[in-house]
Amino acid sequence: MVAEADGSGSGESFDVDVVVVGAGFSGLYLLHRLRQLGFSTLVLDAAGDVGGTWYWNRYPGARCDIPTTDYSYSFDPQLERDWTWSEKYATQPEILSYLRFVADRYDLRRDIVFSTRVESAAWDESATRWRIRTGNGRELSCRFYVMASGCLSLPKAPEIDGHDRFRGETYHTSRWPHEGVDFTGKRVAVIGTGSSGIQSIPLIAAQATQLTVFQRTANFSIPARNGPPSAERLAALESDRDAYREAARRSRGGVPGDVTEVAGAYATDEVRRARFEAAWEAGELLEILGVFNDLMLSPTANKVIAEMLREKIRSIVADPDTAEALCPKDHPFGSKRPCLDTNYFQTYNLPHVRLVDLRKQPIVTITESGIVTTDESFEFDAIVYATGFDAMTGPVVAVDIRGRDGVSLREKWADGPSTYLGLTTAGFPNFFTITGPGSPSVLSNMAVSIEQHVDWVADCLDQLRARDFETIEPTPLAEAGWNQHVDDGASITLYPTANSWYMGANVPGKPRTFLPYVAGVDVYRAACEEVVDRDYLGFSLAGKGVSQCNDGVIRRLQVDVAMVLRVMEELQLPPMELMTVEDARAFMQMTEAVRPPGPVVGEVVDGVLPGAAEDLPYRLYRPATPGPHPMVAYFHGGGWVLGSLESDDPLCRDLCVRSDAVIVSVNYRHAPEARFPAAADDAFAAVRWIARHAKELGGIPGQLVVAGWSAGANVAAVACQLARDAGGPDILGQVLLTPVVDARMDRPSYVENAEGFVLTAPLMRWFWDHYADPADRDDPKASPLVGNFSNLPPALIVTAEFDPLRDEGVALAEALAAAGVPVHHLAARGHVHTSLTMVDVVLSGADLRAQMGAVMQSFFRATVKA
Ligand SMILES: Cc1cc2nc3c(=O)[nH]c(=O)nc-3n(C[C@H](O)[C@H](O)[C@H](O)COP(=O)(O)OP(=O)(O)OC[C@H]3O[C@@H](n4cnc5c(N)ncnc54)[C@H](O)[C@@H]3O)c2cc1C
């Protein structure tokens, strides 16, 4: 039990199982859960009462921006029945009352010490305990230490010269006086137009005689349309509470709702407008952020919405200069947290309200009586700082936390946070963060994310105790893997393009890394659950005489690749190798009809060229740049059985743009109608014809690369060997994307990646069976890996980590290099066989295709120089 939790600072030291920092949403629920499990727990908070965010942020207009029906605890059905929210977006006093109600209901205050700031925490290896020191001199020891210290709890100090000189009243929105402030008759300045500024400005304007708003960055905001809680939402909740809450837990953002299939980049103007207006009317952040499925992925889609939002601002604000200054133009919509407002833009139509654009006239200094900008001098009675927070990492590293060997967390995170699951960090045993960096946290409904983290931590401590483990700590491998995954996820989105607090950009000197995990609450929860199901994958557990380390990386697929695989799994498609050839071809065509088209090129021309036995259709893609261009003879994938000019159309467009070359995609004869060596012979015939007709095709004679994907890469590699043996044509390079090069399907990648990554080992066997008799398969025209590699053109070989063909591609790269052929080998980490061809679907493939384009250009340049 906890001894005397009175926070008196008597210097007395006492021991508990768990110390929790923070008595907000997180700390309260954690205390409740840990108590239920019988752990002695002490919660410390610098605040004078429970509430966290809702204790501190008492500025006028402070409200939640997730509907309160959803922004509340779900762990106790009776609690939900006993509390009724009065508004769609409750005010700060109401949310604080709720958290007080929760604290009273579960008698939580008796284990909480208020007005106590934790200053340091050090891991004592010999005692396997944390030693905690507070600002008022109390020392505590605990086995487990949890920072439930909030993502937005450390206000950012104003970095304006002279800010401490001002003699009038000064306020920070997140440290608002409890008794409130009356601005009647006062000249007021508000510095900052983030969420707090946008919420408070209309209410301050209603009192002040004069209000001047100093804006550095214009922010997007939509009307909250506050009122009573949504009847529809309440009905859904009341009809099946458990299903509703479960839907929230399994949703992207932590609020139940449908995920749209509309991609803004390709939707018609009518659809775009209709979806935007509906979201604008709904007044919900997750609605407008979910207006298109590619809003945070596609600059095109994002620009559409950003412009519609700017139109709204221009239609509301009467003065055109003010309207223009209020229009955000320096970041994509959503890349900074958008705001919900009540009459924010309308406020600038009031005669006593003025906007000062700090981009045009920066603040020079604050004086005793006001603010001086480069152009003007202002006098004020009060200055309100709405300058935000040192988000997510700030409150954690504000405490001097030292793990094994005295290593400081602040130093470990000097270049950006490093966590496993946003919950733990290597070198700091028995230390947890609630909604830490690397978890969905501020991108989600935090109530849902908090409950999930608290449950994970509580269950973990329970399991450790049951199995006699005393410590838990992530491994460096697991942590590095998670960091990579978090970075990979962010890097395909528009988030990192903004100077936002998500990126740490609002705090001078803070490293720029995207802090939250973008893939969603649902995906994240599944990863956390899987870690536990795989017996704490990536964690070292130890106790007296017992230890376990089940090392590994929880997520190795790229985020978008995993998403594609999930969708395919949900469709429960029959395995292709069990289909007839006709059905498989029909299925391929169906999928082609619903995918994004790929980039626009200068010209697309269809034609026919003579193959080895009959005419073959080809499609030529010409860059928009002035010609003539180098040429690429391209062969599509599809296991010699499937595929067509259509199947690889987006990829050909993409390669055309990136390589600035004419791509001639050739539809060679397919098996089983035309078996080995028809495809290979056709490929060689096509290469010869393209080389001979370069000029008529708008190409540069002598500037030819041969390329292909999968089975197309097989025939491309074969064509290069045949051209060498025939003494021509000259080929400057071979570009082989996840090639099939060896019929022996026995390399480790065939076992590791046999199932589950689109191209399966059984499907590959099906392709081979349709294409070539076993007796023919070790012919170099079928398996170019058994050929002769001397004097072959330089090669670019791309292998995908989760592809049965990976190891044969690697073997080809090694064999070519050993024979003196220059080889670029791109190993596509986290990708599957089809990833790079899924243009505008698997965005994480774009960077690799850019590298392919650059290498192709280098093939052409090398000859030009020679
Ligand atoms: C104005 C505002 C509106 C928001 N609206 C929403 C919303 O609508 N939806 C949403 O999902 N999220 C919202 N958030 C985010 C909000 O922070 C979380 O939803 C949630 O309240 C966080 O709860 P918490 O317990 O994790 O952290 P907090 O509520 O921040 O509590 C952390 C506590 O830790 C204490 N603490 C920190 N460091 C120390 C230390 N060293 N020693 C002692 N005590 C310490 C702090 O004093 C604080 O009381 C909003 C945030 C703000 C600022």
PDB file of C-alpha atoms in Angstrom, residues 27-250:
ATOM      1  CA  GLY A  27      -3.089   9.035 -15.251  1.00  0.00           C
ATOM      2  CA  LEU A  28      -6.606   8.699 -13.840  1.00  0.00           C
ATOM      3  CA  TYR A  29      -7.450   5.630 -15.847  1.00  0.00           C
ATOM      4  CA  LEU A  30      -4.040   4.090 -15.235  1.00  0.00           C
ATOM      5  CA  LEU A  31      -4.435   4.526 -11.499  1.00  0.00           C
ATOM      6  CA  HIS A  32      -7.865   2.900 -11.648  1.00  0.00           C
ATOM      7  CA  ARG A  33      -6.606  -0.090 -13.659  1.00  0.00           C
ATOM      8  CA  LEU A  34      -3.469  -0.630 -11.601  1.00  0.00           C
ATOM      9  CA  ARG A  35      -5.404  -0.432  -8.383  1.00  0.00           C
ATOM     10  CA  GLN A  36      -7.848  -3.041  -9.682  1.00  0.00           C
ATOM     11  CA  LEU A  37      -4.866  -5.279 -10.380  1.00  0.00           C
ATOM     12  CA  GLY A  38      -3.529  -4.749  -6.860  1.00  0.00           C
ATOM     13  CA  PHE A  39      -0.453  -2.677  -7.698  1.00  0.00           C
ATOM     14  CA  SER A  40       0.408   0.036  -5.190  1.00  0.00           C
ATOM     15  CA  THR A  41       0.401   3.182  -7.290  1.00  0.00           C
ATOM     16  CA  LEU A  42       1.150   6.824  -6.699  1.00  0.00           C
ATOM     17  CA  VAL A  43       0.248   9.557  -9.153  1.00  0.00           C
ATOM     18  CA  LEU A  44       2.097  12.864  -9.062  1.00  0.00           C
ATOM     19  CA  ASP A  45       0.968  16.019 -10.809  1.00  0.00           C
ATOM     20  CA  ALA A  46       2.212  19.585 -10.824  1.00  0.00           C
ATOM     21  CA  ALA A  47      -1.406  20.712 -11.096  1.00  0.00           C
ATOM     22  CA  GLY A  48      -3.598  21.523  -8.086  1.00  0.00           C
ATOM     23  CA  ASP A  49      -6.227  18.958  -9.041  1.00  0.00           C
ATOM     24  CA  VAL A  50      -7.074  16.266 -11.560  1.00  0.00           C
ATOM     25  CA  GLY A  51      -7.783  17.042 -15.223  1.00  0.00           C
ATOM     26  CA  GLY A  52      -4.406  17.594 -16.927  1.00  0.00           C
ATOM     27  CA  THR A  53      -5.126  19.476 -20.161  1.00  0.00           C
ATOM     28  CA  TRP A  54      -8.545  20.423 -18.841  1.00  0.00           C
ATOM     29  CA  TYR A  55      -7.147  21.671 -15.543  1.00  0.00           C
ATOM     30  CA  TRP A  56      -4.662  24.016 -17.213  1.00  0.00           C
ATOM     31  CA  ASN A  57      -6.348  25.263 -20.402  1.00  0.00           C
ATOM     32  CA  ARG A  58      -9.051  27.559 -19.046  1.00  0.00           C
ATOM     33  CA  TYR A  59      -8.902  30.249 -21.711  1.00  0.00           C
ATOM     34  CA  PRO A  60     -12.203  31.559 -23.060  1.00  0.00           C
ATOM     35  CA  GLY A  61     -13.632  29.236 -25.693  1.00  0.00           C
ATOM     36  CA  ALA A  62     -11.525  26.213 -24.684  1.00  0.00           C
ATOM     37  CA  ARG A  63     -13.296  23.111 -25.935  1.00  0.00           C
ATOM     38  CA  CYS A  64     -12.532  19.714 -27.296  1.00  0.00           C
ATOM     39  CA  ASP A  65     -12.459  19.266 -31.077  1.00  0.00           C
ATOM     40  CA  ILE A  66     -13.530  15.616 -31.128  1.00  0.00           C
ATOM     41  CA  PRO A  67     -17.249  15.166 -30.368  1.00  0.00           C
ATOM     42  CA  THR A  68     -17.530  14.664 -26.627  1.00  0.00           C
ATOM     43  CA  THR A  69     -19.633  11.540 -27.032  1.00  0.00           C
ATOM     44  CA  ASP A  70     -16.462   9.999 -28.409  1.00  0.00           C
ATOM     45  CA  TYR A  71     -13.944  11.982 -26.377  1.00  0.00           C
ATOM     46  CA  SER A  72     -14.714  10.160 -23.139  1.00  0.00           C
ATOM     47  CA  TYR A  73     -13.825   6.963 -21.326  1.00  0.00           C
ATOM     48  CA  SER A  74     -15.365   3.727 -22.495  1.00  0.00           C
ATOM     49  CA  PHE A  75     -13.955   1.323 -19.914  1.00  0.00           C
ATOM     50  CA  ASP A  76     -17.022   1.340 -17.662  1.00  0.00           C
ATOM     51  CA  PRO A  77     -20.482   1.133 -19.270  1.00  0.00           C
ATOM     52  CA  GLN A  78     -22.110   2.365 -16.069  1.00  0.00           C
ATOM     53  CA  LEU A  79     -19.884   5.458 -16.036  1.00  0.00           C
ATOM     54  CA  GLU A  80     -21.067   6.203 -19.557  1.00  0.00           C
ATOM     55  CA  ARG A  81     -24.694   5.815 -18.553  1.00  0.00           C
ATOM     56  CA  ASP A  82     -24.237   8.079 -15.542  1.00  0.00           C
ATOM     57  CA  TRP A  83     -22.745  11.014 -17.431  1.00  0.00           C
ATOM     58  CA  THR A  84     -24.512  13.144 -20.033  1.00  0.00           C
ATOM     59  CA  TRP A  85     -22.721  15.674 -22.181  1.00  0.00           C
ATOM     60  CA  SER A  86     -24.572  18.891 -22.845  1.00  0.00           C
ATOM     61  CA  GLU A  87     -22.886  19.822 -26.120  1.00  0.00           C
ATOM     62  CA  LYS A  88     -21.415  18.324 -29.269  1.00  0.00           C
ATOM     63  CA  TYR A  89     -18.076  19.880 -28.252  1.00  0.00           C
ATOM     64  CA  ALA A  90     -18.052  20.369 -24.506  1.00  0.00           C
ATOM     65  CA  THR A  91     -16.361  23.352 -22.915  1.00  0.00           C
ATOM     66  CA  GLN A  92     -13.308  23.057 -20.710  1.00  0.00           C
ATOM     67  CA  PRO A  93     -15.334  23.461 -17.466  1.00  0.00           C
ATOM     68  CA  GLU A  94     -17.619  20.603 -18.458  1.00  0.00           C
ATOM     69  CA  ILE A  95     -14.749  18.268 -19.378  1.00  0.00           C
ATOM     70  CA  LEU A  96     -12.977  19.164 -16.151  1.00  0.00           C
ATOM     71  CA  SER A  97     -16.179  18.390 -14.203  1.00  0.00           C
ATOM     72  CA  TYR A  98     -16.312  15.045 -15.958  1.00  0.00           C
ATOM     73  CA  LEU A  99     -12.758  14.168 -14.957  1.00  0.00           C
ATOM     74  CA  ARG A 100     -13.492  15.268 -11.378  1.00  0.00           C
ATOM     75  CA  PHE A 101     -16.591  13.112 -11.441  1.00  0.00           C
ATOM     76  CA  VAL A 102     -14.429  10.178 -12.572  1.00  0.00           C
ATOM     77  CA  ALA A 103     -11.869  10.865  -9.834  1.00  0.00           C
ATOM     78  CA  ASP A 104     -14.622  10.937  -7.198  1.00  0.00           C
ATOM     79  CA  ARG A 105     -16.453   7.926  -8.510  1.00  0.00           C
ATOM     80  CA  TYR A 106     -13.400   5.665  -8.271  1.00  0.00           C
ATOM     81  CA  ASP A 107     -11.973   7.448  -5.227  1.00  0.00           C
ATOM     82  CA  LEU A 108      -8.771   8.224  -7.104  1.00  0.00           C
ATOM     83  CA  ARG A 109      -7.551  11.322  -5.276  1.00  0.00           C
ATOM     84  CA  ARG A 110      -6.311   9.361  -2.253  1.00  0.00           C
ATOM     85  CA  ASP A 111      -3.408   8.072  -4.360  1.00  0.00           C
ATOM     86  CA  ILE A 112      -2.646  11.333  -6.116  1.00  0.00           C
ATOM     87  CA  VAL A 113      -0.232  13.969  -4.893  1.00  0.00           C
ATOM     88  CA  PHE A 114      -0.953  17.368  -6.434  1.00  0.00           C
ATOM     89  CA  SER A 115       1.199  20.456  -6.764  1.00  0.00           C
ATOM     90  CA  THR A 116       4.217  18.194  -7.082  1.00  0.00           C
ATOM     91  CA  ARG A 117       6.514  18.320 -10.060  1.00  0.00           C
ATOM     92  CA  VAL A 118       8.700  15.318 -10.844  1.00  0.00           C
ATOM     93  CA  GLU A 119      12.186  16.539 -11.620  1.00  0.00           C
ATOM     94  CA  SER A 120      14.257  13.412 -12.004  1.00  0.00           C
ATOM     95  CA  ALA A 121      13.976   9.660 -12.295  1.00  0.00           C
ATOM     96  CA  ALA A 122      16.967   7.311 -12.252  1.00  0.00           C
ATOM     97  CA  TRP A 123      17.107   3.565 -12.756  1.00  0.00           C
ATOM     98  CA  ASP A 124      18.840   1.814  -9.879  1.00  0.00           C
ATOM     99  CA  GLU A 125      20.227  -1.345 -11.443  1.00  0.00           C
ATOM    100  CA  SER A 126      21.141  -3.048  -8.200  1.00  0.00           C
ATOM    101  CA  ALA A 127      17.664  -2.630  -6.734  1.00  0.00           C
ATOM    102  CA  THR A 128      15.876  -2.943 -10.131  1.00  0.00           C
ATOM    103  CA  ARG A 129      13.850   0.097  -9.177  1.00  0.00           C
ATOM    104  CA  TRP A 130      13.367   3.665 -10.251  1.00  0.00           C
ATOM    105  CA  ARG A 131      14.379   6.461  -7.870  1.00  0.00           C
ATOM    106  CA  ILE A 132      12.160   9.493  -8.311  1.00  0.00           C
ATOM    107  CA  ARG A 133      12.765  13.018  -7.000  1.00  0.00           C
ATOM    108  CA  THR A 134      10.187  15.748  -6.904  1.00  0.00           C
ATOM    109  CA  GLY A 135      10.604  19.511  -6.912  1.00  0.00           C
ATOM    110  CA  ASN A 136       9.541  19.674  -3.276  1.00  0.00           C
ATOM    111  CA  GLY A 137      12.233  17.271  -2.158  1.00  0.00           C
ATOM    112  CA  ARG A 138      10.285  14.035  -1.918  1.00  0.00           C
ATOM    113  CA  GLU A 139      12.061  10.833  -2.884  1.00  0.00           C
ATOM    114  CA  LEU A 140      10.201   7.782  -4.039  1.00  0.00           C
ATOM    115  CA  SER A 141      11.140   4.430  -5.338  1.00  0.00           C
ATOM    116  CA  CYS A 142       9.107   2.252  -7.632  1.00  0.00           C
ATOM    117  CA  ARG A 143       9.478  -0.792  -9.813  1.00  0.00           C
ATOM    118  CA  PHE A 144       7.654   0.778 -12.772  1.00  0.00           C
ATOM    119  CA  TYR A 145       7.686   4.399 -13.842  1.00  0.00           C
ATOM    120  CA  VAL A 146       5.054   5.767 -16.242  1.00  0.00           C
ATOM    121  CA  MET A 147       5.051   9.189 -17.866  1.00  0.00           C
ATOM    122  CA  ALA A 148       1.339   9.923 -18.377  1.00  0.00           C
ATOM    123  CA  SER A 149       2.518  13.475 -18.659  1.00  0.00           C
ATOM    124  CA  GLY A 150       0.529  14.473 -21.754  1.00  0.00           C
ATOM    125  CA  CYS A 151       1.447  15.398 -25.295  1.00  0.00           C
ATOM    126  CA  LEU A 152       0.394  19.035 -24.952  1.00  0.00           C
ATOM    127  CA  SER A 153       1.238  19.871 -21.363  1.00  0.00           C
ATOM    128  CA  LEU A 154       4.476  21.839 -21.632  1.00  0.00           C
ATOM    129  CA  PRO A 155       3.659  25.372 -22.815  1.00  0.00           C
ATOM    130  CA  LYS A 156       6.147  26.837 -25.209  1.00  0.00           C
ATOM    131  CA  ALA A 157       7.749  29.942 -23.787  1.00  0.00           C
ATOM    132  CA  PRO A 158       7.333  32.992 -26.035  1.00  0.00           C
ATOM    133  CA  GLU A 159      10.583  33.596 -27.923  1.00  0.00           C
ATOM    134  CA  ILE A 160      10.003  37.287 -28.408  1.00  0.00           C
ATOM    135  CA  ASP A 161      12.494  39.894 -27.367  1.00  0.00           C
ATOM    136  CA  GLY A 162      11.311  41.889 -24.366  1.00  0.00           C
ATOM    137  CA  HIS A 163       8.392  39.605 -23.435  1.00  0.00           C
ATOM    138  CA  ASP A 164       9.189  39.930 -19.740  1.00  0.00           C
ATOM    139  CA  ARG A 165       9.285  43.724 -19.935  1.00  0.00           C
ATOM    140  CA  PHE A 166       5.592  44.291 -20.540  1.00  0.00           C
ATOM    141  CA  ARG A 167       3.939  45.994 -17.544  1.00  0.00           C
ATOM    142  CA  GLY A 168       0.341  45.243 -18.476  1.00  0.00           C
ATOM    143  CA  GLU A 169      -1.431  41.930 -17.952  1.00  0.00           C
ATOM    144  CA  THR A 170       0.136  38.858 -19.544  1.00  0.00           C
ATOM    145  CA  TYR A 171      -1.581  35.512 -20.060  1.00  0.00           C
ATOM    146  CA  HIS A 172      -0.712  32.189 -21.654  1.00  0.00           C
ATOM    147  CA  THR A 173      -3.763  30.282 -22.877  1.00  0.00           C
ATOM    148  CA  SER A 174      -2.597  27.088 -21.194  1.00  0.00           C
ATOM    149  CA  ARG A 175      -1.948  28.745 -17.830  1.00  0.00           C
ATOM    150  CA  TRP A 176      -5.143  30.760 -17.592  1.00  0.00           C
ATOM    151  CA  PRO A 177      -6.159  32.195 -14.199  1.00  0.00           C
ATOM    152  CA  HIS A 178      -8.791  30.064 -12.477  1.00  0.00           C
ATOM    153  CA  GLU A 179     -10.909  33.064 -11.650  1.00  0.00           C
ATOM    154  CA  GLY A 180     -11.093  34.033 -15.351  1.00  0.00           C
ATOM    155  CA  VAL A 181     -10.165  37.342 -16.982  1.00  0.00           C
ATOM    156  CA  ASP A 182     -12.401  40.274 -17.864  1.00  0.00           C
ATOM    157  CA  PHE A 183     -11.121  42.166 -20.884  1.00  0.00           C
ATOM    158  CA  THR A 184     -13.939  44.715 -20.875  1.00  0.00           C
ATOM    159  CA  GLY A 185     -12.647  48.141 -21.825  1.00  0.00           C
ATOM    160  CA  LYS A 186      -9.167  46.843 -22.595  1.00  0.00           C
ATOM    161  CA  ARG A 187      -6.851  46.951 -25.564  1.00  0.00           C
ATOM    162  CA  VAL A 188      -5.756  43.359 -26.030  1.00  0.00           C
ATOM    163  CA  ALA A 189      -3.111  41.654 -28.150  1.00  0.00           C
ATOM    164  CA  VAL A 190      -3.318  37.946 -28.973  1.00  0.00           C
ATOM    165  CA  ILE A 191      -0.111  36.411 -30.285  1.00  0.00           C
ATOM    166  CA  GLY A 192      -0.678  33.103 -32.074  1.00  0.00           C
ATOM    167  CA  THR A 193      -3.419  31.701 -34.263  1.00  0.00           C
ATOM    168  CA  GLY A 194      -3.239  27.965 -33.561  1.00  0.00           C
ATOM    169  CA  SER A 195      -6.142  26.094 -32.024  1.00  0.00           C
ATOM    170  CA  SER A 196      -6.151  28.020 -28.716  1.00  0.00           C
ATOM    171  CA  GLY A 197      -5.912  31.378 -30.493  1.00  0.00           C
ATOM    172  CA  ILE A 198      -8.687  30.484 -32.911  1.00  0.00           C
ATOM    173  CA  GLN A 199     -10.969  29.315 -30.085  1.00  0.00           C
ATOM    174  CA  SER A 200     -10.333  32.304 -27.813  1.00  0.00           C
ATOM    175  CA  ILE A 201     -10.156  35.230 -30.268  1.00  0.00           C
ATOM    176  CA  PRO A 202     -13.938  35.555 -30.902  1.00  0.00           C
ATOM    177  CA  LEU A 203     -14.655  35.586 -27.143  1.00  0.00           C
ATOM    178  CA  ILE A 204     -11.869  38.008 -26.289  1.00  0.00           C
ATOM    179  CA  ALA A 205     -13.114  40.246 -29.116  1.00  0.00           C
ATOM    180  CA  ALA A 206     -16.576  40.214 -27.565  1.00  0.00           C
ATOM    181  CA  GLN A 207     -15.187  41.921 -24.447  1.00  0.00           C
ATOM    182  CA  ALA A 208     -12.185  43.967 -25.507  1.00  0.00           C
ATOM    183  CA  THR A 209     -12.452  47.545 -26.793  1.00  0.00           C
ATOM    184  CA  GLN A 210      -9.713  46.794 -29.224  1.00  0.00           C
ATOM    185  CA  LEU A 211      -8.230  43.449 -30.253  1.00  0.00           C
ATOM    186  CA  THR A 212      -5.094  43.048 -32.339  1.00  0.00           C
ATOM    187  CA  VAL A 213      -4.185  39.540 -33.464  1.00  0.00           C
ATOM    188  CA  PHE A 214      -0.556  38.861 -34.360  1.00  0.00           C
ATOM    189  CA  GLN A 215      -0.367  35.983 -36.785  1.00  0.00           C
ATOM    190  CA  ARG A 216       2.797  34.214 -37.910  1.00  0.00           C
ATOM    191  CA  THR A 217       1.119  31.300 -39.706  1.00  0.00           C
ATOM    192  CA  ALA A 218      -2.408  31.318 -41.031  1.00  0.00           C
ATOM    193  CA  ASN A 219      -4.227  28.108 -40.120  1.00  0.00           C
ATOM    194  CA  PHE A 220      -7.066  26.202 -41.671  1.00  0.00           C
ATOM    195  CA  SER A 221     -10.234  26.126 -39.630  1.00  0.00           C
ATOM    196  CA  ILE A 222     -13.776  24.934 -40.209  1.00  0.00           C
ATOM    197  CA  PRO A 223     -16.916  25.918 -38.314  1.00  0.00           C
ATOM    198  CA  ALA A 224     -17.571  23.599 -35.367  1.00  0.00           C
ATOM    199  CA  ARG A 225     -21.365  23.978 -35.663  1.00  0.00           C
ATOM    200  CA  ASN A 226     -21.600  23.329 -31.990  1.00  0.00           C
ATOM    201  CA  GLY A 227     -24.915  22.495 -30.399  1.00  0.00           C
ATOM    202  CA  PRO A 228     -26.409  19.500 -28.658  1.00  0.00           C
ATOM    203  CA  PRO A 229     -24.589  16.180 -29.120  1.00  0.00           C
ATOM    204  CA  SER A 230     -25.418  14.565 -32.457  1.00  0.00           C
ATOM    205  CA  ALA A 231     -28.686  12.626 -32.150  1.00  0.00           C
ATOM    206  CA  GLU A 232     -27.450  10.146 -34.726  1.00  0.00           C
ATOM    207  CA  ARG A 233     -24.260   9.462 -32.818  1.00  0.00           C
ATOM    208  CA  LEU A 234     -26.122   9.108 -29.533  1.00  0.00           C
ATOM    209  CA  ALA A 235     -28.618   6.727 -31.101  1.00  0.00           C
ATOM    210  CA  ALA A 236     -25.797   4.592 -32.487  1.00  0.00           C
ATOM    211  CA  LEU A 237     -24.100   4.551 -29.116  1.00  0.00           C
ATOM    212  CA  GLU A 238     -27.257   3.776 -27.182  1.00  0.00           C
ATOM    213  CA  SER A 239     -28.426   1.050 -29.525  1.00  0.00           C
ATOM    214  CA  ASP A 240     -25.228  -0.967 -29.108  1.00  0.00           C
ATOM    215  CA  ARG A 241     -22.677   0.642 -26.881  1.00  0.00           C
ATOM    216  CA  ASP A 242     -20.128  -2.148 -27.091  1.00  0.00           C
ATOM    217  CA  ALA A 243     -20.249  -2.292 -30.875  1.00  0.00           C
ATOM    218  CA  TYR A 244     -19.914   1.495 -31.083  1.00  0.00           C
ATOM    219  CA  ARG A 245     -16.864   1.601 -28.823  1.00  0.00           C
ATOM    220  CA  GLU A 246     -15.312  -1.373 -30.542  1.00  0.00           C
ATOM    221  CA  ALA A 247     -15.801   0.354 -33.900  1.00  0.00           C
ATOM    222  CA  ALA A 248     -13.950   3.372 -32.466  1.00  0.00           C
ATOM    223  CA  ARG A 249     -11.077   1.174 -31.328  1.00  0.00           C
ATOM    224  CA  ARG A 250     -10.843  -0.438 -34.761  1.00  0.00           C
TER     225      ARG A 250
END
